[in-house]
Every structure is written in C-alpha cells, then in structure tokens.
mmCIF file of C-alpha atoms in Angstrom:
data_model
loop_
_atom_site.group_PDB
_atom_site.id
_atom_site.type_symbol
_atom_site.label_atom_id
_atom_site.label_comp_id
_atom_site.label_asym_id
_atom_site.label_seq_id
_atom_site.Cartn_x
_atom_site.Cartn_y
_atom_site.Cartn_z
ATOM 1 C CA UNK O 1267 11.695 -31.669 -57.950
ATOM 2 C CA UNK O 1268 7.811 -29.581 -57.533
ATOM 3 C CA UNK O 1269 6.259 -27.378 -59.793
ATOM 4 C CA UNK O 1270 4.568 -24.138 -58.080
ATOM 5 C CA UNK O 1271 1.793 -21.166 -59.461
ATOM 6 C CA UNK O 1272 1.342 -18.098 -58.303
ATOM 7 C CA UNK O 1273 -1.758 -16.324 -59.805
ATOM 8 C CA UNK O 1274 -1.771 -13.117 -59.023
ATOM 9 C CA UNK O 1275 1.985 -12.669 -58.332
ATOM 10 C CA UNK O 1276 2.041 -9.000 -58.987
ATOM 11 C CA UNK O 1277 -0.129 -8.248 -56.229
ATOM 12 C CA UNK O 1278 0.509 -7.500 -52.637
ATOM 13 C CA UNK O 1279 -0.193 -10.600 -51.155
ATOM 14 C CA UNK O 1280 1.571 -12.244 -53.729
ATOM 15 C CA UNK O 1281 4.550 -10.306 -53.483
ATOM 16 C CA UNK O 1282 4.736 -11.715 -50.263
ATOM 17 C CA UNK O 1283 3.634 -15.091 -50.794
ATOM 18 C CA UNK O 1284 6.811 -15.419 -53.181
ATOM 19 C CA UNK O 1285 9.114 -14.353 -50.080
ATOM 20 C CA UNK O 1286 7.687 -16.727 -47.860
ATOM 21 C CA UNK O 1287 7.400 -19.837 -50.628
ATOM 22 C CA UNK O 1288 11.823 -18.663 -50.557
ATOM 23 C CA UNK O 1289 12.410 -18.938 -47.003
ATOM 24 C CA UNK O 1290 10.174 -22.443 -46.761
ATOM 25 C CA UNK O 1291 11.685 -25.727 -47.776
ATOM 26 C CA UNK O 1292 9.689 -25.368 -50.538
ATOM 27 C CA UNK O 1293 12.656 -22.483 -52.506
ATOM 28 C CA UNK O 1294 13.973 -25.375 -54.612
ATOM 29 C CA UNK O 1295 10.596 -25.701 -56.407
ATOM 30 C CA UNK O 1296 10.020 -24.212 -59.586
ATOM 31 C CA UNK O 1297 8.263 -20.827 -60.009
ATOM 32 C CA UNK O 1298 5.830 -19.900 -62.825
ATOM 33 C CA UNK O 1299 4.472 -16.495 -62.279
ATOM 34 C CA UNK O 1300 0.891 -15.796 -64.044
ATOM 35 C CA UNK O 1301 -1.672 -12.401 -63.068
ATOM 36 C CA UNK O 1302 -3.407 -10.804 -65.532
ATOM 37 C CA UNK O 1303 -2.787 -7.077 -68.059
ATOM 38 C CA UNK O 1304 -1.114 -5.045 -64.887
ATOM 39 C CA UNK O 1305 1.280 -7.430 -63.859
ATOM 40 C CA UNK O 1306 1.970 -8.745 -67.303
ATOM 41 C CA UNK O 1307 6.406 -8.812 -67.757
ATOM 42 C CA UNK O 1308 7.093 -8.013 -65.267
ATOM 43 C CA UNK O 1309 10.190 -9.397 -64.751
ATOM 44 C CA UNK O 1310 10.730 -10.739 -60.173
ATOM 45 C CA UNK O 1311 13.569 -12.869 -59.082
ATOM 46 C CA UNK O 1312 12.734 -16.087 -56.215
ATOM 47 C CA UNK O 1313 15.601 -17.087 -54.536
ATOM 48 C CA UNK O 1314 18.533 -16.659 -57.726
ATOM 49 C CA UNK O 1315 16.318 -17.492 -60.574
ATOM 50 C CA UNK O 1316 14.735 -14.666 -62.223
ATOM 51 C CA UNK O 1317 11.952 -14.584 -63.784
ATOM 52 C CA UNK O 1318 9.214 -12.716 -65.224
ATOM 53 C CA UNK O 1319 5.049 -12.806 -65.081
ATOM 54 C CA UNK O 1320 2.973 -14.640 -67.237
ATOM 55 C CA UNK O 1321 -0.680 -14.413 -69.224
ATOM 56 C CA UNK O 1322 -2.762 -16.910 -67.219
ATOM 57 C CA UNK O 1323 -4.753 -19.487 -69.235
ATOM 58 C CA UNK O 1324 -6.232 -22.830 -69.157
ATOM 59 C CA UNK O 1325 -3.780 -24.507 -70.425
ATOM 60 C CA UNK O 1326 -1.067 -22.630 -67.398
ATOM 61 C CA UNK O 1327 -1.718 -25.966 -65.067
ATOM 62 C CA UNK O 1328 -0.437 -28.900 -66.696
ATOM 63 C CA UNK O 1329 2.313 -30.385 -64.452
ATOM 64 C CA UNK O 1330 1.901 -27.573 -61.432
ATOM 65 C CA UNK O 1331 1.589 -29.320 -57.808
ATOM 66 C CA UNK O 1332 0.895 -26.625 -56.179
ATOM 67 C CA UNK O 1333 -1.521 -23.233 -57.886
ATOM 68 C CA UNK O 1334 -1.557 -20.275 -55.347
ATOM 69 C CA UNK O 1335 -4.692 -18.187 -56.334
ATOM 70 C CA UNK O 1336 -3.380 -14.645 -55.085
ATOM 71 C CA UNK O 1337 -5.236 -12.307 -57.703
ATOM 72 C CA UNK O 1338 -8.733 -11.595 -57.381
ATOM 73 C CA UNK O 1339 -12.259 -13.640 -57.098
ATOM 74 C CA UNK O 1340 -13.001 -12.979 -60.374
ATOM 75 C CA UNK O 1341 -9.704 -14.389 -61.506
ATOM 76 C CA UNK O 1342 -9.687 -17.479 -59.476
ATOM 77 C CA UNK O 1343 -13.347 -18.313 -59.919
ATOM 78 C CA UNK O 1344 -12.900 -18.452 -64.231
ATOM 79 C CA UNK O 1345 -9.621 -20.322 -63.247
ATOM 80 C CA UNK O 1346 -9.761 -22.951 -60.432
ATOM 81 C CA UNK O 1347 -11.679 -25.580 -61.754
ATOM 82 C CA UNK O 1348 -9.119 -25.247 -64.128
ATOM 83 C CA UNK O 1349 -5.967 -26.600 -62.364
ATOM 84 C CA UNK O 1350 -8.170 -28.591 -60.195
ATOM 85 C CA UNK O 1351 -8.214 -30.861 -63.554
ATOM 86 C CA UNK O 1352 -4.959 -30.741 -64.403
ATOM 87 C CA UNK O 1353 -4.083 -32.196 -61.457
ATOM 88 C CA UNK O 1354 -2.592 -29.286 -59.080
ATOM 89 C CA UNK O 1355 -3.574 -29.179 -55.893
ATOM 90 C CA UNK O 1356 -5.339 -25.319 -54.705
ATOM 91 C CA UNK O 1357 -4.389 -23.434 -52.311
ATOM 92 C CA UNK O 1358 -7.091 -20.294 -52.433
ATOM 93 C CA UNK O 1359 -5.878 -17.031 -50.927
ATOM 94 C CA UNK O 1360 -8.512 -14.723 -52.739
ATOM 95 C CA UNK O 1361 -11.624 -14.982 -50.277
ATOM 96 C CA UNK O 1362 -13.182 -16.872 -53.473
ATOM 97 C CA UNK O 1363 -13.732 -20.890 -52.821
ATOM 98 C CA UNK O 1364 -14.684 -20.390 -49.237
ATOM 99 C CA UNK O 1365 -18.082 -21.757 -49.838
ATOM 100 C CA UNK O 1366 -17.695 -24.420 -52.857
ATOM 101 C CA UNK O 1367 -18.744 -27.206 -51.680
ATOM 102 C CA UNK O 1368 -15.712 -30.003 -50.248
ATOM 103 C CA UNK O 1369 -12.982 -26.916 -49.931
ATOM 104 C CA UNK O 1370 -11.727 -26.718 -46.510
ATOM 105 C CA UNK O 1371 -10.395 -23.398 -45.127
ATOM 106 C CA UNK O 1372 -7.510 -24.534 -42.705
ATOM 107 C CA UNK O 1373 -4.796 -23.854 -40.648
ATOM 108 C CA UNK O 1374 -1.672 -26.902 -38.982
ATOM 109 C CA UNK O 1375 -1.588 -23.529 -36.409
ATOM 110 C CA UNK O 1376 -4.648 -23.989 -34.621
ATOM 111 C CA UNK O 1377 -5.504 -27.852 -33.164
ATOM 112 C CA UNK O 1378 -7.163 -30.359 -34.197
ATOM 113 C CA UNK O 1379 -9.459 -30.059 -36.758
ATOM 114 C CA UNK O 1380 -12.673 -31.327 -37.463
ATOM 115 C CA UNK O 1381 -12.105 -32.682 -41.802
ATOM 116 C CA UNK O 1382 -8.595 -34.416 -43.066
ATOM 117 C CA UNK O 1383 -8.605 -32.544 -47.058
ATOM 118 C CA UNK O 1384 -7.466 -36.145 -48.862
ATOM 119 C CA UNK O 1385 -6.958 -36.578 -52.540
ATOM 120 C CA UNK O 1386 -11.202 -35.097 -53.066
ATOM 121 C CA UNK O 1387 -10.301 -32.503 -51.473
ATOM 122 C CA UNK O 1388 -11.556 -29.395 -54.813
ATOM 123 C CA UNK O 1389 -9.930 -26.854 -52.691
ATOM 124 C CA UNK O 1390 -7.998 -25.798 -49.587
ATOM 125 C CA UNK O 1391 -8.185 -21.893 -48.545
ATOM 126 C CA UNK O 1392 -5.416 -21.120 -46.517
ATOM 127 C CA UNK O 1393 -7.731 -19.354 -43.423
ATOM 128 C CA UNK O 1394 -8.170 -15.400 -43.337
ATOM 129 C CA UNK O 1395 -5.182 -14.283 -41.099
ATOM 130 C CA UNK O 1396 -7.267 -11.923 -38.893
ATOM 131 C CA UNK O 1397 -9.570 -15.946 -38.556
ATOM 132 C CA UNK O 1398 -6.307 -17.497 -38.021
ATOM 133 C CA UNK O 1399 -5.154 -14.660 -35.006
ATOM 134 C CA UNK O 1400 -8.531 -14.552 -33.185
ATOM 135 C CA UNK O 1401 -8.507 -18.524 -33.389
ATOM 136 C CA UNK O 1402 -4.998 -19.219 -32.319
ATOM 137 C CA UNK O 1403 -6.046 -16.699 -29.091
ATOM 138 C CA UNK O 1404 -9.223 -18.187 -28.176
ATOM 139 C CA UNK O 1405 -8.097 -21.352 -28.176
ATOM 140 C CA UNK O 1406 -4.699 -21.013 -26.158
ATOM 141 C CA UNK O 1407 -7.367 -19.488 -23.306
ATOM 142 C CA UNK O 1408 -9.524 -21.864 -23.303
ATOM 143 C CA UNK O 1409 -6.657 -23.917 -22.402
ATOM 144 C CA UNK O 1410 -6.959 -22.659 -18.981
ATOM 145 C CA UNK O 1411 -10.894 -22.311 -18.989
ATOM 146 C CA UNK O 1412 -14.173 -23.062 -20.954
ATOM 147 C CA UNK O 1413 -14.858 -19.728 -22.275
ATOM 148 C CA UNK O 1414 -18.747 -18.073 -21.584
ATOM 149 C CA UNK O 1415 -18.715 -15.293 -23.995
ATOM 150 C CA UNK O 1416 -16.217 -13.891 -26.049
ATOM 151 C CA UNK O 1417 -16.393 -10.730 -28.815
ATOM 152 C CA UNK O 1418 -12.626 -9.452 -30.579
ATOM 153 C CA UNK O 1419 -13.051 -5.931 -33.230
ATOM 154 C CA UNK O 1420 -10.521 -6.515 -35.508
ATOM 155 C CA UNK O 1421 -8.999 -3.411 -37.062
ATOM 156 C CA UNK O 1422 -8.205 -3.351 -40.897
ATOM 157 C CA UNK O 1423 -5.319 -2.142 -42.912
ATOM 158 C CA UNK O 1424 -5.808 -0.988 -46.196
ATOM 159 C CA UNK O 1425 -3.131 -3.448 -47.343
ATOM 160 C CA UNK O 1426 -6.132 -5.747 -46.265
ATOM 161 C CA UNK O 1427 -8.294 -4.756 -49.991
ATOM 162 C CA UNK O 1428 -4.849 -3.428 -52.232
ATOM 163 C CA UNK O 1429 -2.618 -1.578 -53.906
ATOM 164 C CA UNK O 1430 -5.288 0.595 -55.063
ATOM 165 C CA UNK O 1431 -6.314 0.913 -52.053
ATOM 166 C CA UNK O 1432 -3.019 1.679 -50.456
ATOM 167 C CA UNK O 1433 -2.756 4.328 -52.610
ATOM 168 C CA UNK O 1434 -5.838 6.023 -52.001
ATOM 169 C CA UNK O 1435 -5.483 6.721 -47.775
ATOM 170 C CA UNK O 1436 -1.364 7.429 -48.972
ATOM 171 C CA UNK O 1437 -3.586 10.512 -51.187
ATOM 172 C CA UNK O 1438 -6.357 11.140 -49.201
ATOM 173 C CA UNK O 1439 -3.935 11.955 -46.537
ATOM 174 C CA UNK O 1440 -1.005 14.495 -48.351
ATOM 175 C CA UNK O 1441 -4.393 15.976 -49.730
ATOM 176 C CA UNK O 1442 -6.131 16.669 -46.510
ATOM 177 C CA UNK O 1443 -2.637 18.115 -45.788
ATOM 178 C CA UNK O 1444 -2.851 20.564 -47.811
ATOM 179 C CA UNK O 1445 -6.455 21.531 -48.184
ATOM 180 C CA UNK O 1446 -6.712 19.987 -51.244
ATOM 181 C CA UNK O 1447 -10.449 17.218 -52.694
ATOM 182 C CA UNK O 1448 -9.452 13.744 -52.342
ATOM 183 C CA UNK O 1449 -9.999 10.915 -54.301
ATOM 184 C CA UNK O 1450 -12.652 8.627 -53.418
ATOM 185 C CA UNK O 1451 -12.415 6.374 -56.266
ATOM 186 C CA UNK O 1452 -12.157 3.057 -54.282
ATOM 187 C CA UNK O 1453 -13.419 4.055 -50.714
ATOM 188 C CA UNK O 1454 -16.123 5.798 -52.334
ATOM 189 C CA UNK O 1455 -15.477 7.817 -48.686
ATOM 190 C CA UNK O 1456 -12.716 9.388 -46.456
ATOM 191 C CA UNK O 1457 -10.583 7.191 -44.606
ATOM 192 C CA UNK O 1458 -7.602 8.612 -44.443
ATOM 193 C CA UNK O 1459 -7.943 10.177 -40.117
ATOM 194 C CA UNK O 1460 -11.457 8.089 -40.152
ATOM 195 C CA UNK O 1461 -12.392 5.221 -38.861
ATOM 196 C CA UNK O 1462 -15.247 3.282 -40.557
ATOM 197 C CA UNK O 1463 -17.797 0.811 -39.870
ATOM 198 C CA UNK O 1464 -18.544 0.452 -44.426
ATOM 199 C CA UNK O 1465 -17.614 2.480 -47.186
ATOM 200 C CA UNK O 1466 -19.539 4.675 -49.372
ATOM 201 C CA UNK O 1467 -22.585 3.557 -51.931
ATOM 202 C CA UNK O 1468 -19.980 3.364 -54.798
ATOM 203 C CA UNK O 1469 -17.244 1.998 -52.954
ATOM 204 C CA UNK O 1470 -15.378 -0.872 -55.290
ATOM 205 C CA UNK O 1471 -14.015 -2.759 -52.103
ATOM 206 C CA UNK O 1472 -16.312 -4.648 -49.796
ATOM 207 C CA UNK O 1473 -16.848 -4.441 -46.477
ATOM 208 C CA UNK O 1474 -19.552 -6.486 -45.443
ATOM 209 C CA UNK O 1475 -17.779 -9.396 -47.782
ATOM 210 C CA UNK O 1476 -14.535 -8.817 -46.049
ATOM 211 C CA UNK O 1477 -16.719 -8.833 -41.672
ATOM 212 C CA UNK O 1478 -18.428 -12.449 -43.674
ATOM 213 C CA UNK O 1479 -15.424 -13.574 -44.981
ATOM 214 C CA UNK O 1480 -13.385 -13.483 -41.757
ATOM 215 C CA UNK O 1481 -16.796 -14.693 -39.541
ATOM 216 C CA UNK O 1482 -16.832 -17.987 -42.256
ATOM 217 C CA UNK O 1483 -13.224 -18.894 -42.253
ATOM 218 C CA UNK O 1484 -13.552 -18.323 -37.837
ATOM 219 C CA UNK O 1485 -16.158 -20.657 -37.382
ATOM 220 C CA UNK O 1486 -14.396 -23.251 -39.617
ATOM 221 C CA UNK O 1487 -11.555 -23.604 -37.916
ATOM 222 C CA UNK O 1488 -13.459 -22.832 -34.301
ATOM 223 C CA UNK O 1489 -16.096 -25.949 -35.572
ATOM 224 C CA UNK O 1490 -16.944 -27.248 -32.459
ATOM 225 C CA UNK O 1491 -13.722 -27.179 -30.505
ATOM 226 C CA UNK O 1492 -13.535 -23.460 -29.717
ATOM 227 C CA UNK O 1493 -16.390 -20.633 -28.247
ATOM 228 C CA UNK O 1494 -18.252 -18.719 -30.345
ATOM 229 C CA UNK O 1495 -16.619 -15.308 -30.931
ATOM 230 C CA UNK O 1496 -19.137 -11.566 -31.354
ATOM 231 C CA UNK O 1497 -16.666 -10.085 -34.428
ATOM 232 C CA UNK O 1498 -16.745 -6.742 -35.444
ATOM 233 C CA UNK O 1499 -14.585 -5.561 -38.404
ATOM 234 C CA UNK O 1500 -13.216 -1.955 -38.987
ATOM 235 C CA UNK O 1501 -11.498 -0.302 -41.714
ATOM 236 C CA UNK O 1502 -8.511 1.463 -39.896
ATOM 237 C CA UNK O 1503 -6.234 4.337 -41.586
ATOM 238 C CA UNK O 1504 -3.007 2.670 -41.652
ATOM 239 C CA UNK O 1505 -2.215 1.461 -44.581
ATOM 240 C CA UNK O 1506 -0.598 -2.241 -42.910
ATOM 241 C CA UNK O 1507 -1.067 -4.390 -39.435
ATOM 242 C CA UNK O 1508 -4.243 -6.401 -38.366
ATOM 243 C CA UNK O 1509 -5.124 -4.558 -34.734
ATOM 244 C CA UNK O 1510 -7.697 -6.501 -31.944
ATOM 245 C CA UNK O 1511 -9.369 -6.122 -29.070
ATOM 246 C CA UNK O 1512 -10.647 -8.647 -26.977
ATOM 247 C CA UNK O 1513 -12.319 -9.624 -24.504
ATOM 248 C CA UNK O 1514 -13.349 -12.861 -23.622
ATOM 249 C CA UNK O 1515 -15.653 -14.242 -19.579
ATOM 250 C CA UNK O 1516 -14.493 -17.533 -18.259
ATOM 251 C CA UNK O 1517 -16.304 -19.683 -16.698
ATOM 252 C CA UNK O 1518 -13.933 -19.625 -13.668
ATOM 253 C CA UNK O 1519 -11.770 -17.589 -11.782
ATOM 254 C CA UNK O 1520 -8.325 -17.774 -13.775
ATOM 255 C CA UNK O 1521 -4.682 -17.078 -12.285
ATOM 256 C CA UNK O 1522 -2.137 -14.511 -14.319
ATOM 257 C CA UNK O 1523 0.609 -16.246 -14.629
ATOM 258 C CA UNK O 1524 -1.895 -19.192 -15.516
ATOM 259 C CA UNK O 1525 -3.048 -16.843 -18.981
ATOM 260 C CA UNK O 1526 -0.122 -16.358 -19.253
ATOM 261 C CA UNK O 1527 1.205 -19.178 -19.897
ATOM 262 C CA UNK O 1528 -1.311 -20.970 -21.814
ATOM 263 C CA UNK O 1529 -0.995 -18.303 -24.523
ATOM 264 C CA UNK O 1530 2.600 -17.892 -24.623
ATOM 265 C CA UNK O 1531 3.915 -20.063 -27.294
ATOM 266 C CA UNK O 1532 4.459 -20.840 -30.985
ATOM 267 C CA UNK O 1533 2.953 -18.655 -33.359
ATOM 268 C CA UNK O 1534 1.955 -15.920 -30.636
ATOM 269 C CA UNK O 1535 4.700 -13.776 -28.787
ATOM 270 C CA UNK O 1536 3.780 -12.318 -25.013
ATOM 271 C CA UNK O 1537 4.167 -8.728 -24.170
ATOM 272 C CA UNK O 1538 4.555 -8.571 -20.800
ATOM 273 C CA UNK O 1539 5.907 -4.671 -20.263
ATOM 274 C CA UNK O 1540 3.442 -2.013 -21.447
ATOM 275 C CA UNK O 1541 5.478 -0.189 -23.065
ATOM 276 C CA UNK O 1542 6.188 -2.184 -25.582
ATOM 277 C CA UNK O 1543 2.515 -2.692 -26.313
ATOM 278 C CA UNK O 1544 1.495 -4.372 -29.684
ATOM 279 C CA UNK O 1545 1.039 -2.206 -32.288
ATOM 280 C CA UNK O 1546 0.720 -2.543 -36.557
ATOM 281 C CA UNK O 1547 4.160 -0.752 -36.718
ATOM 282 C CA UNK O 1548 5.969 -3.035 -34.506
ATOM 283 C CA UNK O 1549 4.112 -6.633 -35.784
ATOM 284 C CA UNK O 1550 5.782 -5.793 -39.230
ATOM 285 C CA UNK O 1551 7.794 -8.965 -40.833
ATOM 286 C CA UNK O 1552 6.651 -10.506 -37.570
ATOM 287 C CA UNK O 1553 6.017 -14.685 -37.896
ATOM 288 C CA UNK O 1554 3.765 -13.922 -34.769
ATOM 289 C CA UNK O 1555 0.776 -12.752 -33.549
ATOM 290 C CA UNK O 1556 1.780 -10.176 -30.662
ATOM 291 C CA UNK O 1557 -0.849 -10.021 -27.858
ATOM 292 C CA UNK O 1558 -0.661 -7.882 -24.274
ATOM 293 C CA UNK O 1559 -3.293 -9.313 -22.278
ATOM 294 C CA UNK O 1560 -5.169 -7.624 -19.036
ATOM 295 C CA UNK O 1561 -7.425 -8.351 -16.236
ATOM 296 C CA UNK O 1562 -10.460 -6.762 -15.819
ATOM 297 C CA UNK O 1563 -10.091 -4.037 -13.539
ATOM 298 C CA UNK O 1564 -12.034 -3.714 -10.212
ATOM 299 C CA UNK O 1565 -11.735 -7.491 -9.175
ATOM 300 C CA UNK O 1566 -11.307 -8.523 -5.976
ATOM 301 C CA UNK O 1567 -8.035 -10.210 -6.207
ATOM 302 C CA UNK O 1568 -5.526 -8.373 -9.090
ATOM 303 C CA UNK O 1569 -4.011 -11.657 -9.843
ATOM 304 C CA UNK O 1570 -6.222 -13.206 -11.075
ATOM 305 C CA UNK O 1571 -10.162 -13.435 -13.061
ATOM 306 C CA UNK O 1572 -12.571 -14.576 -15.245
ATOM 307 C CA UNK O 1573 -13.017 -11.955 -17.017
ATOM 308 C CA UNK O 1574 -9.904 -10.779 -19.139
ATOM 309 C CA UNK O 1575 -8.944 -7.829 -22.010
ATOM 310 C CA UNK O 1576 -6.289 -9.270 -24.727
ATOM 311 C CA UNK O 1577 -4.470 -6.799 -26.995
ATOM 312 C CA UNK O 1578 -2.988 -7.648 -30.097
ATOM 313 C CA UNK O 1579 -1.365 -7.824 -33.305
ATOM 314 C CA UNK O 1580 -0.314 -9.388 -36.275
ATOM 315 C CA UNK O 1581 1.610 -8.678 -39.702
ATOM 316 C CA UNK O 1582 -1.530 -8.812 -41.850
ATOM 317 C CA UNK O 1583 0.457 -10.070 -45.731
ATOM 318 C CA UNK O 1584 3.227 -11.388 -43.561
ATOM 319 C CA UNK O 1585 1.194 -14.003 -41.063
ATOM 320 C CA UNK O 1586 -1.867 -14.817 -44.254
ATOM 321 C CA UNK O 1587 1.646 -16.074 -46.300
ATOM 322 C CA UNK O 1588 3.206 -18.145 -43.780
ATOM 323 C CA UNK O 1589 -0.162 -19.936 -43.551
ATOM 324 C CA UNK O 1590 0.187 -20.720 -47.079
ATOM 325 C CA UNK O 1591 2.893 -22.384 -47.556
ATOM 326 C CA UNK O 1592 2.057 -24.298 -44.152
ATOM 327 C CA UNK O 1593 -1.172 -25.588 -46.028
ATOM 328 C CA UNK O 1594 1.272 -26.193 -48.783
ATOM 329 C CA UNK O 1595 3.690 -28.336 -46.889
ATOM 330 C CA UNK O 1596 0.809 -30.145 -44.971
ATOM 331 C CA UNK O 1597 -0.484 -31.638 -47.838
ATOM 332 C CA UNK O 1598 3.088 -32.567 -49.301
ATOM 333 C CA UNK O 1599 0.953 -35.870 -47.993
ATOM 334 C CA UNK O 1600 -1.070 -36.232 -51.601
ATOM 335 C CA UNK O 1601 2.053 -35.293 -53.812
ATOM 336 C CA UNK O 1602 5.244 -37.254 -52.279
ATOM 337 C CA UNK O 1603 7.515 -37.362 -55.087
ATOM 338 C CA UNK O 1604 6.415 -33.880 -56.831
ATOM 339 C CA UNK O 1605 4.587 -35.414 -59.536
ATOM 340 C CA UNK O 1606 0.671 -34.931 -60.437
ATOM 341 C CA UNK O 1607 -0.921 -37.173 -59.104
#
C-alpha cells in the first residue's frame, strides 16, 4: 500500500486533490494531511477514512511514497528537501519549484516530452492547468497543419489566488451593491465588476508571478514540439474556472471538419453549438477542457481557413488535481512496490 502526504491539505487545491485521489486507483493508499496553523486539527474524510490535519515538520515524510505540496510557495520551499531526503516522490502544485535544477514540469496528457523522470529527478511539477489547457489545444491544432503564429488571453478566477482572494471578491461584490467601501487587503484593487491585468502595489497576491509561471510551464510542455504562443493573463471577477480566447494562424488553410476532428478527443470536449458556449460555469466539475471553434470571418471558403479562433473553458482546480494524480500514477514505475526506495 502506498503512503501519501498532502501538504496544504486545507487549501482549495488541497481539498480538490483529496477528492481526485479518492476517485483514482490511489484511493486505497494511506493518507496523511498536513498544513500550517490555520488548518490544524480540522477533521476530514478520504473515502471511508476519517482523519485530521496535522502540523507539518521535517520528520513528517518518513516512509511516505508521494508528497503533494498544495500550500504556499514558502511552505514548499521549507519542506520539499526534507521530503526528498526521506525518499518521497515530490509533486509540487504550489509553483515554488519549476525553476529548480532538475525539476520537471509534466502532464501525461500532452505528447512525448523531452526528458523522462527517473530516480534522479528531484521533483515533478504537475503543469499549471492554464498552461496544460493551452498545450492540449495547440497540440491538437498542430495535427492539422503547422502553426505560423498564435496568441492567447487567459482569464483567471479569484480561486487561482486562494480562499482569501475568493472571500475578498465576494465581500467587494456585496459592498458595492450596497454602496459601501470595499476591502482591498488581498488585491489592493477593485476586482468585483472589473477586469485587471495587475493588482495594486500593496497586493498580497502577485499577478505578474502567475503570468510568468503560466508562460514558463507552457514553454516546458511545448518543448521543441509545439509552436511559440504569446500569452496574456487577465484577472476576471469570477470565483472559479479558467476561460481562454485563442487565435492561431496555420501555415495553410484547413477544412473545418478536419479541425473539429483534431480538437476532439481525450481531455478536450468540442462544443458544436453556439447556444452551449463554453463558460466557467459549464466547466465546473468537468475533467475536460471545453472548446468552441470558429474560423476567421471573411475567408473565401466558409468551411476552410488558415486563421482560427478558439474559445475555451476549464475547471482550474479540477484540471490541476486530475493532472497531479495522473503524474503520480505515471511515477509509480519508480516505486512499484509502494515502498520508499
């Protein structure tokens, strides 16, 4: 039996990860939940097992096969080497380790990647869900023709920045409706009823860091196989779900049916009707990226074009957790007996 530790278990992402693990073939593992002070002592249930959130320490990782870091970057940096020294396979969902030497950004959902994880890999970073969704869609487009150029605008929800960000968006919305001043402790800006490319000078969350993380991790997934993608991130006044506006120009015109066939498949749900447009609401709880395809208007042949638009949506926490579980399942080959090697 595998032993799994979740560090940051009381975070939004930690809770989503627990659910994804209990729905996977790792559900029979023994789980230990860790967090910082705010989550300590909370009772939780994984499958039929009732457990509680414990304080994390340097000795927490003995005999642990997989350690998922879902909390703050600071907590990950403090403890990940302790987990590594204990022989645990480290999976970082916090964004702290993707620039560490030897650490690999991964998703089994995207085709062959340049370097495979082995016993000398210090940690694996399950790709950020926005980077993963973009890589999935660009990979599918390239099956029809080489991509000459492409650009994407990614709209990020408040849940991307944690529970405090969601609470502040909620309170801003309520206060504005009652003509009261709004709280700004987290964003140092008005996010409610607003779109932002950055937050205030005293913001506790960093839009620029998230933008850079998505760019880096898309580049890691793309390697030399996928085209360069210009990416802009926008903070949207929604609680949950990524949405994407993507433009791509292909090297040659491609038939609409060929594009639809290429986009359809595992982890991508092609929406064919305008009345069923992908949205952050329709994506909630879905394991797939929802996508609507449009050809650039004004082309001579209405059913063929080299210029295409994609409108896509995904459940950011769900996609992240599912990919993390898939990464762990892929890494089982390095510890086939479920014991620390």
